[in-house]
Amino acid sequence: MGRSAKIWVSLSALAVGAVWLAGCASTGGGESTVRVVDDLEIERYLGTWYELASVPLRAQRGCVGTTATYRLRDDGDIRVYNRCLKGGFDGEVSDITARAWVVDPQQPAKLNVRFFWPFKSSYWVVALDADYRWAAVSGPEREKLWILSRTPCLDAPEFQAIYDDLERRGFPVDELRATPQQDDEGRVCEVTLGPKMAGE
């Protein structure tokens, strides 16, 4: 297995980022059952998403500029392409592809993702902007969490609102780490919310 595959294989277990599902889990606070987005339109969700923050995997250490790109396959499933740069914006590209599919057509926000046979993982879209500008992804146990955006940067007040909503719902926002991104003009964007985010 190549270095890039090793870096991203752990993502399959948690599967950007990716990275679409919701299940049932009890927590000390927030919702007792994980809610997913109603009536997710898969075709609108396709395209590239920038990871603004995540509960990181060990394999993601040193990653910046992380993106997930989704394309529709001829068979109706979804091609997943995850990419990041290791060690900085001029670092080595680390990437991997995967396959995703909707588990139940009645709940399109719940998907499975497979990077390597026979392993699969859940990807649940638990929050989504009305215009599909940002999304939050988790799973049935809330042990993973990604905040994604269509752009490398998101206004601080808007990100704070997303963060606060996820916190109220019992997601592990205190474990989030910021993912540095870079816009078209070379400016670095990095969210700074939460006591353990950005730079730790």
C-alpha atoms as one frame of an Amber mdcrd trajectory, in Angstrom:
protein
   0.000   0.000   0.000   1.421   3.377  -0.995   1.973   6.254   1.396  -1.064
   8.171   0.164  -3.293   5.149   0.606  -1.999   4.641   4.144  -2.690   8.263
   4.965  -6.258   8.045   3.808  -7.196   4.482   4.742  -8.191   5.648   8.222
 -10.566   8.104   6.615 -12.497   5.178   5.227 -13.267   4.100   8.751 -14.707
   7.502   9.402 -15.516   8.591   6.110 -14.312  13.225   3.914 -12.742  13.548
   3.834 -14.229  12.591   2.416 -17.004  12.513   3.568 -23.500  11.154   4.768
 -25.483   9.479   7.558 -27.400   9.670  10.843 -28.332   6.963  13.252 -29.282
   6.445  16.843 -26.936   7.145  19.721 -27.385   8.254  23.308 -25.190  10.992
  24.715 -24.952  12.910  27.925 -26.492  15.984  26.307 -28.143  17.130  23.123
 -30.290  14.915  20.947 -30.761  11.280  21.932 -31.082  10.391  18.244 -28.858
  11.843  15.551 -30.924  13.853  13.087 -29.949  14.034   9.454 -30.920  16.528
   6.792 -34.371  16.039   5.307 -34.681  15.722   1.542 -31.000  16.028   0.683
 -30.622  16.567  -3.063 -27.640  14.467  -4.018 -27.050  16.254  -7.308 -26.787
  19.598  -5.494 -24.423  18.082  -2.958 -22.006  16.881  -5.634 -18.845  18.844
  -6.370 -15.943  19.984  -4.216 -16.113  20.772  -0.507 -13.387  22.351   1.622
 -12.851  20.921   5.091 -12.869  23.820   7.571 -12.676  21.723  10.731 -12.810
  18.076  11.737 -12.301  15.648  14.576  -8.950  14.591  13.133  -7.589  11.153
  12.499  -3.997  10.353  13.277  -3.396   9.948   9.542  -4.539  13.548   8.993
  -1.746  15.081  11.046  -0.011  17.762   9.057  -2.769  17.980   6.449  -3.798
  21.364   5.070  -6.030  22.294   2.170  -8.147  19.178   2.643 -10.962  18.765
   0.119 -13.550  16.154  -0.785 -14.979  15.985  -4.299 -18.072  13.990  -5.176
 -19.070  12.958  -8.697 -21.962  10.833  -9.908 -20.948   7.473 -11.355 -22.599
   5.842 -14.350 -24.183   3.248 -12.058 -25.797   5.925  -9.888 -23.352   5.640
  -6.997 -20.945   8.434  -6.082 -17.227   8.686  -6.739 -15.393  10.171  -3.757
 -12.020  11.860  -4.153 -10.286  13.028  -0.965  -7.164  15.171  -1.173  -4.875
  17.077   1.175  -1.395  18.583   1.256   1.032  17.242   3.846   3.098  19.656
   5.881   1.998  22.874   4.195   0.448  24.344   1.081   3.561  23.493  -0.925
   3.648  19.970   0.491   3.133  16.551  -1.021  -0.327  15.680  -2.321  -1.999
  12.836  -0.451  -5.175  11.528  -2.055  -7.480   8.557  -2.352 -10.696   7.631
  -4.154 -13.705   5.759  -2.856 -17.264   4.805  -3.658 -20.347   6.033  -1.799
 -23.988   5.091  -2.055 -27.308   6.007  -0.475 -28.420   3.299   1.930 -32.142
   4.104   1.850 -33.660   6.256  -0.926 -36.135   7.562   1.655 -33.198   8.995
   3.634 -30.708  10.299   1.053 -28.631  12.059   3.726 -27.506   8.643   4.985
 -24.763   7.095   2.897 -22.133   4.423   3.169 -18.604   4.949   1.883 -16.108
   2.254   0.911 -12.423   2.969   0.325 -11.181  -0.609   0.606 -13.146  -3.851
   0.362 -14.806  -5.096   2.521 -14.745  -2.128   4.900 -17.382   0.571   4.800
 -18.323   3.473   7.021 -21.181   5.861   7.498 -21.347   9.396   6.180 -24.360
  11.310   7.450 -25.159  14.876   6.517 -26.435  16.262   9.824 -26.596  19.967
   8.935 -26.764  21.795   5.625 -27.121  25.370   4.456 -30.291  26.019   2.449
 -28.138  27.020  -0.519 -25.679  24.159  -0.019 -22.865  26.561   0.916 -21.782
  24.588   3.972 -22.483  21.202   5.524 -21.722  19.197   8.645 -21.076  15.466
   8.456 -21.026  12.879  11.217 -22.199   9.337  11.930 -24.564   7.368  14.142
 -22.268   7.456  17.178 -21.175  11.106  16.828 -17.564   9.992  17.162 -16.629
  11.839  13.988 -17.430  15.297  12.733 -16.552  17.442   9.739 -17.573  20.990
   8.902 -17.355  21.599   5.159 -17.754  24.645   2.951 -18.021  25.320  -0.762
 -15.354  27.997  -0.322 -12.017  27.933   1.528 -13.188  30.679   3.884 -16.405
  31.185   5.843 -17.373  34.272   7.838 -16.677  33.866  11.552 -20.266  34.631
  12.700 -21.677  32.032  10.323 -19.164  29.428  11.426 -19.925  30.244  15.060
 -23.622  29.613  14.446 -22.843  26.205  12.926 -20.530  25.375  15.823 -23.108
  26.401  18.432 -25.868  24.379  16.773 -23.723  21.245  16.651 -22.727  21.757
  20.284 -26.380  22.005  21.356 -27.096  18.780  19.506 -24.404  16.862  21.348
 -21.677  16.620  18.709 -18.028  16.597  19.899 -17.203  20.178  18.934 -14.611
  20.396  21.716 -12.544  17.849  19.758 -12.597  19.820  16.511  -9.375  21.053
  14.976  -9.184  23.716  12.302  -8.058  22.740   8.804  -6.055  25.567   7.199
  -7.250  26.473   3.706  -5.965  28.899   1.104  -8.079  31.057  -1.197  -7.384
  31.925  -4.833  -5.321  34.936  -3.787  -3.089  32.901  -1.521  -4.606  34.072
   1.747  -4.747  31.449   4.464  -8.119  30.910   6.129  -8.389  29.105   9.442
 -11.293  29.037  11.861 -10.373  29.881  15.442 -13.457  28.926  17.439 -13.448
  26.678  20.454 -10.784  26.159  23.125  -9.070  23.284  21.306  -9.299  24.494
  17.741  -6.808  26.197  15.469  -3.183  25.509  16.087  -3.314  22.656  18.589
